[in-house]
Amino acid sequence: MKKESMTALISLFARAYHREHNKIRIFDDSVAGRLLTECEYERIAERMADGIGWFCPSFQGTEEEALRWVVDNQLSPAVLGRAAFAERALQTAVRLGTGQLLVLGAGYDTFAFRQPEWAKKLSILEVDHPATAEDKQSRLNYAGVEIPGNVCFVAADFEEWGWERLIFECERFSRDKISFCSLLGVVYYVSGEVFKSILSFVSALPRGSALAFDYPEKNRGERTEKQAALAEAAQEKMQTGFTCREMEKLLADYGLLLYEHLTPQEMTEQYFSAYNAANPSHRMTAMENTNYCLAVKR
């Protein structure tokens, strides 16, 4: 059984690289670098730098400059943007009474292991495919990363019917707590029916619960086409996207109010501006044809 998602490992690499090479950061992940071995980090860096001719045929520069170009233009924008978006929304939700965090499709998300003080009273459930969850816990143990007492893991495969039951049956899960669900970098890879099952799960949570997620539009730009090609090469094919109107209707069908719906331009303006001001020669823009949503249970 495949234990790790290559796209998730590349996302982990992007977060680690961004922290290591920048003082002004779009998103600061202090744990990501610890979950990759030195060999994995170097191997991914080498592969990305070697691919500069495919990413940018006109590029001229050193190997390190090539790596920086690939990371800043292709790998980091989506990864950093969605994490910053979700964690800002979570902080607001906690201030308003949220008591439970469900990290759906957790992958190598690290929020639970670098919790700020305001998150310590949350119950945190990481939900992911059994093989991925096993690999992540192995990496945490190997790196000596402490698993806080308010964190538990739920092994569930979204592709299997009745996956929601595994969450409902978890001793740490409360049906009564207002919950915040994050679903980052997941909608791209699941079928429409699986995404609907996730929305159905969120709709069964208490009023005021929220879902933060990113999703691709049906039309792809040049960078998103390359993202799709990378994913397919890793045997993690991206599936169809949604128009903004389709997404708004779908959320409404499940009783979810679209509270925030950011376009790439809005994401760049709100989350990348400080970084871009400090790094004029390495500016980043959010991935085109990718939107960011915060939906709330009515």
Tab-separated table of C-alpha atoms in Angstrom:
chain	number	residue	atom	x	y	z
A	1	MET	CA	0.000	0.000	0.000
A	2	LYS	CA	1.295	3.457	-0.880
A	3	LYS	CA	2.185	5.180	2.369
A	4	GLU	CA	2.799	8.724	1.281
A	5	SER	CA	1.392	11.226	-1.166
A	6	MET	CA	4.113	12.741	-3.342
A	7	THR	CA	2.091	15.924	-3.836
A	8	ALA	CA	1.726	16.200	-0.038
A	9	LEU	CA	5.468	15.707	0.435
A	10	ILE	CA	6.189	18.426	-2.131
A	11	SER	CA	3.806	20.719	-0.244
A	12	LEU	CA	5.723	19.913	2.944
A	13	PHE	CA	8.965	20.775	1.151
A	14	ALA	CA	7.524	24.099	-0.071
A	15	ARG	CA	6.552	25.129	3.473
A	16	ALA	CA	9.958	24.128	4.833
A	17	TYR	CA	11.839	25.948	2.035
A	18	HIS	CA	9.775	29.125	2.483
A	19	ARG	CA	10.563	29.279	6.200
A	20	GLU	CA	14.255	28.568	5.698
A	21	HIS	CA	14.820	31.219	3.016
A	22	ASN	CA	12.619	34.137	4.089
A	23	LYS	CA	12.376	36.459	7.083
A	24	ILE	CA	9.043	37.932	5.980
A	25	ARG	CA	6.795	34.943	5.397
A	26	ILE	CA	3.374	34.407	3.883
A	27	PHE	CA	2.939	31.463	6.221
A	28	ASP	CA	5.359	30.279	8.900
A	29	ASP	CA	5.503	26.515	9.443
A	30	SER	CA	8.046	25.678	12.142
A	31	VAL	CA	7.447	21.915	11.982
A	32	ALA	CA	7.377	21.110	8.249
A	33	GLY	CA	11.146	20.803	7.875
A	34	ARG	CA	11.340	18.275	10.701
A	35	LEU	CA	8.981	15.848	8.955
A	36	LEU	CA	11.241	15.475	5.918
A	37	THR	CA	14.504	13.596	6.089
A	38	GLU	CA	17.550	15.438	4.805
A	39	CYS	CA	17.688	12.992	1.897
A	40	GLU	CA	14.047	13.639	0.965
A	41	TYR	CA	14.523	17.399	1.142
A	42	GLU	CA	17.601	17.297	-1.086
A	43	ARG	CA	16.002	14.882	-3.536
A	44	ILE	CA	12.908	17.045	-3.994
A	45	ALA	CA	15.051	20.186	-4.309
A	46	GLU	CA	17.196	18.518	-6.975
A	47	ARG	CA	14.192	17.284	-8.948
A	48	MET	CA	12.520	20.683	-8.893
A	49	ALA	CA	15.683	22.539	-9.961
A	50	ASP	CA	16.323	20.007	-12.719
A	51	GLY	CA	12.804	20.610	-14.023
A	52	ILE	CA	13.320	24.335	-14.654
A	53	GLY	CA	13.452	23.747	-18.416
A	54	TRP	CA	9.923	22.382	-18.281
A	55	PHE	CA	8.590	24.922	-15.806
A	56	CYS	CA	10.209	27.925	-17.508
A	57	PRO	CA	11.999	27.195	-20.832
A	58	SER	CA	13.453	30.716	-21.054
A	59	PHE	CA	15.040	30.632	-17.572
A	60	GLN	CA	18.730	31.464	-17.216
A	61	GLY	CA	20.584	31.226	-13.908
A	62	THR	CA	22.199	28.960	-11.352
A	63	GLU	CA	20.761	25.746	-9.937
A	64	GLU	CA	19.848	27.515	-6.681
A	65	GLU	CA	18.159	30.333	-8.605
A	66	ALA	CA	16.281	27.713	-10.620
A	67	LEU	CA	15.045	26.062	-7.427
A	68	ARG	CA	13.951	29.400	-6.000
A	69	TRP	CA	12.050	30.175	-9.219
A	70	VAL	CA	10.226	26.840	-9.158
A	71	VAL	CA	9.353	27.086	-5.469
A	72	ASP	CA	8.146	30.697	-5.605
A	73	ASN	CA	6.259	30.432	-8.882
A	74	GLN	CA	4.970	26.874	-8.918
A	75	LEU	CA	5.069	25.135	-5.535
A	76	SER	CA	4.515	27.692	-2.786
A	77	PRO	CA	1.673	30.020	-3.833
A	78	ALA	CA	-1.196	27.545	-3.407
A	79	VAL	CA	0.316	25.782	-0.392
A	80	LEU	CA	1.126	28.926	1.584
A	81	GLY	CA	-1.979	30.858	0.600
A	82	ARG	CA	-4.512	28.249	1.613
A	83	ALA	CA	-2.773	27.543	4.938
A	84	ALA	CA	-2.641	31.235	5.847
A	85	PHE	CA	-6.281	31.672	4.814
A	86	ALA	CA	-7.528	28.714	6.869
A	87	GLU	CA	-5.560	29.483	10.026
A	88	ARG	CA	-6.658	33.119	10.069
A	89	ALA	CA	-10.280	31.984	9.701
A	90	LEU	CA	-9.803	29.392	12.450
A	91	GLN	CA	-8.484	31.988	14.886
A	92	THR	CA	-11.560	34.130	14.287
A	93	ALA	CA	-13.834	31.102	14.693
A	94	VAL	CA	-12.243	30.174	18.033
A	95	ARG	CA	-12.788	33.704	19.245
A	96	LEU	CA	-16.492	33.287	18.356
A	97	GLY	CA	-16.944	30.002	20.207
A	98	THR	CA	-15.614	27.156	18.068
A	99	GLY	CA	-14.457	24.270	20.257
A	100	GLN	CA	-13.434	21.571	17.789
A	101	LEU	CA	-11.120	21.414	14.778
A	102	LEU	CA	-11.465	18.717	12.141
A	103	VAL	CA	-8.537	18.614	9.724
A	104	LEU	CA	-10.075	16.708	6.818
A	105	GLY	CA	-7.557	15.146	4.466
A	106	ALA	CA	-4.894	16.230	6.943
A	107	GLY	CA	-1.901	15.005	4.948
A	108	TYR	CA	1.211	16.564	6.480
A	109	ASP	CA	-0.590	19.571	7.946
A	110	THR	CA	1.245	20.639	11.109
A	111	PHE	CA	-1.120	23.020	12.898
A	112	ALA	CA	-1.869	20.499	15.641
A	113	PHE	CA	1.848	20.264	16.499
A	114	ARG	CA	2.646	23.979	16.675
A	115	GLN	CA	-0.538	25.171	18.348
A	116	PRO	CA	-0.644	28.805	19.467
A	117	GLU	CA	-2.015	29.510	22.916
A	118	TRP	CA	-5.483	30.349	21.582
A	119	ALA	CA	-5.845	26.813	20.163
A	120	LYS	CA	-4.970	24.858	23.310
A	121	LYS	CA	-8.607	24.409	24.385
A	122	LEU	CA	-9.672	22.949	21.034
A	123	SER	CA	-10.321	19.274	20.456
A	124	ILE	CA	-8.356	18.499	17.274
A	125	LEU	CA	-9.125	15.511	15.065
A	126	GLU	CA	-6.892	14.766	12.093
A	127	VAL	CA	-8.796	12.746	9.501
A	128	ASP	CA	-6.996	11.049	6.627
A	129	HIS	CA	-6.433	7.847	4.683
A	130	PRO	CA	-5.087	5.128	7.015
A	131	ALA	CA	-1.792	4.764	5.110
A	132	THR	CA	-1.117	8.515	5.109
A	133	ALA	CA	-2.023	8.831	8.795
A	134	GLU	CA	0.335	5.967	9.642
A	135	ASP	CA	3.195	7.517	7.686
A	136	LYS	CA	2.648	10.913	9.299
A	137	GLN	CA	2.665	9.507	12.833
A	138	SER	CA	5.839	7.621	11.998
A	139	ARG	CA	7.472	10.872	10.832
A	140	LEU	CA	6.339	12.716	13.951
A	141	ASN	CA	7.781	10.010	16.180
A	142	TYR	CA	11.056	9.853	14.251
A	143	ALA	CA	11.440	13.652	14.444
A	144	GLY	CA	10.659	13.699	18.157
A	145	VAL	CA	7.626	15.965	17.639
A	146	GLU	CA	5.324	15.766	20.646
A	147	ILE	CA	1.682	14.933	19.962
A	148	PRO	CA	-0.367	17.232	22.224
A	149	GLY	CA	-3.038	15.731	24.451
A	150	ASN	CA	-5.866	17.487	22.619
A	151	VAL	CA	-5.010	15.782	19.301
A	152	CYS	CA	-6.237	12.457	17.977
A	153	PHE	CA	-6.110	10.698	14.613
A	154	VAL	CA	-9.033	9.224	12.704
A	155	ALA	CA	-8.127	6.862	9.884
A	156	ALA	CA	-10.807	7.225	7.208
A	157	ASP	CA	-10.850	6.917	3.438
A	158	PHE	CA	-13.175	9.462	1.820
A	159	GLU	CA	-13.586	7.095	-1.124
A	160	GLU	CA	-15.255	4.475	1.072
A	161	TRP	CA	-18.963	4.646	1.806
A	162	GLY	CA	-19.762	5.581	5.394
A	163	TRP	CA	-16.403	7.177	6.221
A	164	GLU	CA	-18.233	9.760	8.341
A	165	ARG	CA	-19.202	7.044	10.833
A	166	LEU	CA	-15.554	6.674	11.854
A	167	ILE	CA	-15.545	10.288	13.016
A	168	PHE	CA	-18.904	10.071	14.773
A	169	GLU	CA	-17.710	6.965	16.631
A	170	CYS	CA	-14.454	8.546	17.774
A	171	GLU	CA	-14.479	9.083	21.559
A	172	ARG	CA	-12.895	12.509	21.186
A	173	PHE	CA	-15.502	13.768	18.731
A	174	SER	CA	-18.403	15.821	20.074
A	175	ARG	CA	-21.623	16.209	18.100
A	176	ASP	CA	-22.477	19.256	20.221
A	177	LYS	CA	-19.395	21.422	19.750
A	178	ILE	CA	-19.289	24.108	17.093
A	179	SER	CA	-16.627	22.823	14.732
A	180	PHE	CA	-14.184	24.263	12.226
A	181	CYS	CA	-13.299	21.964	9.332
A	182	SER	CA	-10.333	22.536	7.047
A	183	LEU	CA	-10.142	20.815	3.661
A	184	LEU	CA	-6.943	22.099	2.075
A	185	GLY	CA	-5.608	20.881	-1.239
A	186	VAL	CA	-8.183	18.071	-1.321
A	187	VAL	CA	-11.061	19.122	-3.601
A	188	TYR	CA	-8.742	18.884	-6.621
A	189	TYR	CA	-8.291	15.135	-6.180
A	190	VAL	CA	-11.730	13.816	-5.207
A	191	SER	CA	-14.810	13.145	-7.272
A	192	GLY	CA	-17.859	15.357	-7.115
A	193	GLU	CA	-19.694	12.673	-5.155
A	194	VAL	CA	-16.956	12.461	-2.538
A	195	PHE	CA	-16.937	16.242	-2.169
A	196	LYS	CA	-20.713	16.156	-1.678
A	197	SER	CA	-20.297	13.541	1.059
A	198	ILE	CA	-17.915	15.927	2.844
A	199	LEU	CA	-20.393	18.795	2.529
A	200	SER	CA	-23.108	16.498	3.869
A	201	PHE	CA	-20.929	15.714	6.882
A	202	VAL	CA	-20.344	19.420	7.576
A	203	SER	CA	-24.062	20.118	7.231
A	204	ALA	CA	-24.712	17.642	10.080
A	205	LEU	CA	-22.527	19.647	12.488
A	206	PRO	CA	-23.967	22.268	14.890
A	207	ARG	CA	-25.089	25.618	13.561
A	208	GLY	CA	-22.179	28.030	13.262
A	209	SER	CA	-19.709	25.321	12.250
A	210	ALA	CA	-17.477	26.247	9.312
A	211	LEU	CA	-15.575	24.748	6.400
A	212	ALA	CA	-12.450	26.380	4.931
A	213	PHE	CA	-11.242	25.007	1.604
A	214	ASP	CA	-9.694	25.790	-1.740
A	215	TYR	CA	-10.922	24.542	-5.095
A	216	PRO	CA	-9.978	24.715	-8.774
A	217	GLU	CA	-12.083	26.330	-11.434
A	218	LYS	CA	-12.877	24.343	-14.560
A	219	ASN	CA	-10.565	26.426	-16.726
A	220	ARG	CA	-6.855	26.104	-15.987
A	221	GLY	CA	-4.081	28.617	-16.489
A	222	GLU	CA	-0.521	27.734	-17.466
A	223	ARG	CA	0.694	27.224	-13.911
A	224	THR	CA	-2.327	25.164	-12.886
A	225	GLU	CA	-1.869	22.973	-15.977
A	226	LYS	CA	1.653	22.252	-14.789
A	227	GLN	CA	0.360	21.509	-11.306
A	228	ALA	CA	-2.059	19.021	-12.813
A	229	ALA	CA	0.716	17.404	-14.842
A	230	LEU	CA	2.905	17.058	-11.742
A	231	ALA	CA	0.060	15.439	-9.837
A	232	GLU	CA	-0.720	13.030	-12.637
A	233	ALA	CA	2.950	12.018	-12.849
A	234	ALA	CA	2.692	11.153	-9.146
A	235	GLN	CA	-0.410	9.057	-9.911
A	236	GLU	CA	-2.619	11.583	-8.109
A	237	LYS	CA	-4.741	12.849	-10.948
A	238	MET	CA	-6.645	16.095	-10.479
A	239	GLN	CA	-10.350	15.874	-11.226
A	240	THR	CA	-12.853	18.356	-12.575
A	241	GLY	CA	-13.269	21.842	-11.119
A	242	PHE	CA	-16.206	24.161	-10.477
A	243	THR	CA	-17.357	27.548	-11.640
A	244	CYS	CA	-17.928	30.101	-8.883
A	245	ARG	CA	-21.671	29.931	-9.467
A	246	GLU	CA	-21.674	26.125	-9.277
A	247	MET	CA	-19.792	26.215	-5.996
A	248	GLU	CA	-22.127	28.787	-4.474
A	249	LYS	CA	-25.172	26.711	-5.435
A	250	LEU	CA	-23.621	23.486	-4.176
A	251	LEU	CA	-22.870	24.979	-0.766
A	252	ALA	CA	-26.382	26.413	-0.531
A	253	ASP	CA	-27.834	22.969	-1.320
A	254	TYR	CA	-26.185	21.702	1.870
A	255	GLY	CA	-27.274	24.612	4.031
A	256	LEU	CA	-23.878	26.303	3.997
A	257	LEU	CA	-23.611	30.073	3.725
A	258	LEU	CA	-20.642	31.281	1.682
A	259	TYR	CA	-19.066	33.753	4.095
A	260	GLU	CA	-15.850	34.407	2.166
A	261	HIS	CA	-14.936	33.593	-1.441
A	262	LEU	CA	-11.523	34.900	-2.492
A	263	THR	CA	-10.277	35.071	-6.058
A	264	PRO	CA	-6.549	34.709	-6.841
A	265	GLN	CA	-6.173	38.491	-7.082
A	266	GLU	CA	-7.852	38.990	-3.709
A	267	MET	CA	-5.686	36.270	-2.166
A	268	THR	CA	-2.530	37.947	-3.491
A	269	GLU	CA	-3.591	41.342	-2.160
A	270	GLN	CA	-4.631	40.111	1.281
A	271	TYR	CA	-1.999	37.487	2.045
A	272	PHE	CA	1.041	38.069	-0.159
A	273	SER	CA	1.480	41.845	-0.030
A	274	ALA	CA	3.910	42.028	2.940
A	275	TYR	CA	6.079	39.261	1.495
A	276	ASN	CA	6.101	40.855	-1.964
A	277	ALA	CA	7.070	44.246	-0.560
A	278	ALA	CA	10.038	42.625	1.197
A	279	ASN	CA	10.987	40.459	-1.807
A	280	PRO	CA	10.528	42.528	-4.989
A	281	SER	CA	12.799	40.187	-6.966
A	282	HIS	CA	10.927	37.073	-5.808
A	283	ARG	CA	7.311	38.174	-5.903
A	284	MET	CA	4.546	35.602	-5.537
A	285	THR	CA	1.014	35.622	-6.838
A	286	ALA	CA	-1.767	33.218	-5.927
A	287	MET	CA	-2.400	30.436	-8.422
A	288	GLU	CA	-4.748	31.492	-11.181
A	289	ASN	CA	-8.101	29.724	-11.459
A	290	THR	CA	-8.006	28.709	-7.794
A	291	ASN	CA	-10.461	30.102	-5.245
A	292	TYR	CA	-10.623	30.052	-1.440
A	293	CYS	CA	-13.840	29.624	0.503
A	294	LEU	CA	-15.097	29.894	4.026
A	295	ALA	CA	-18.591	28.439	4.367
A	296	VAL	CA	-20.678	28.479	7.561
A	297	LYS	CA	-23.526	26.186	8.621
A	298	ARG	CA	-26.697	28.252	8.793
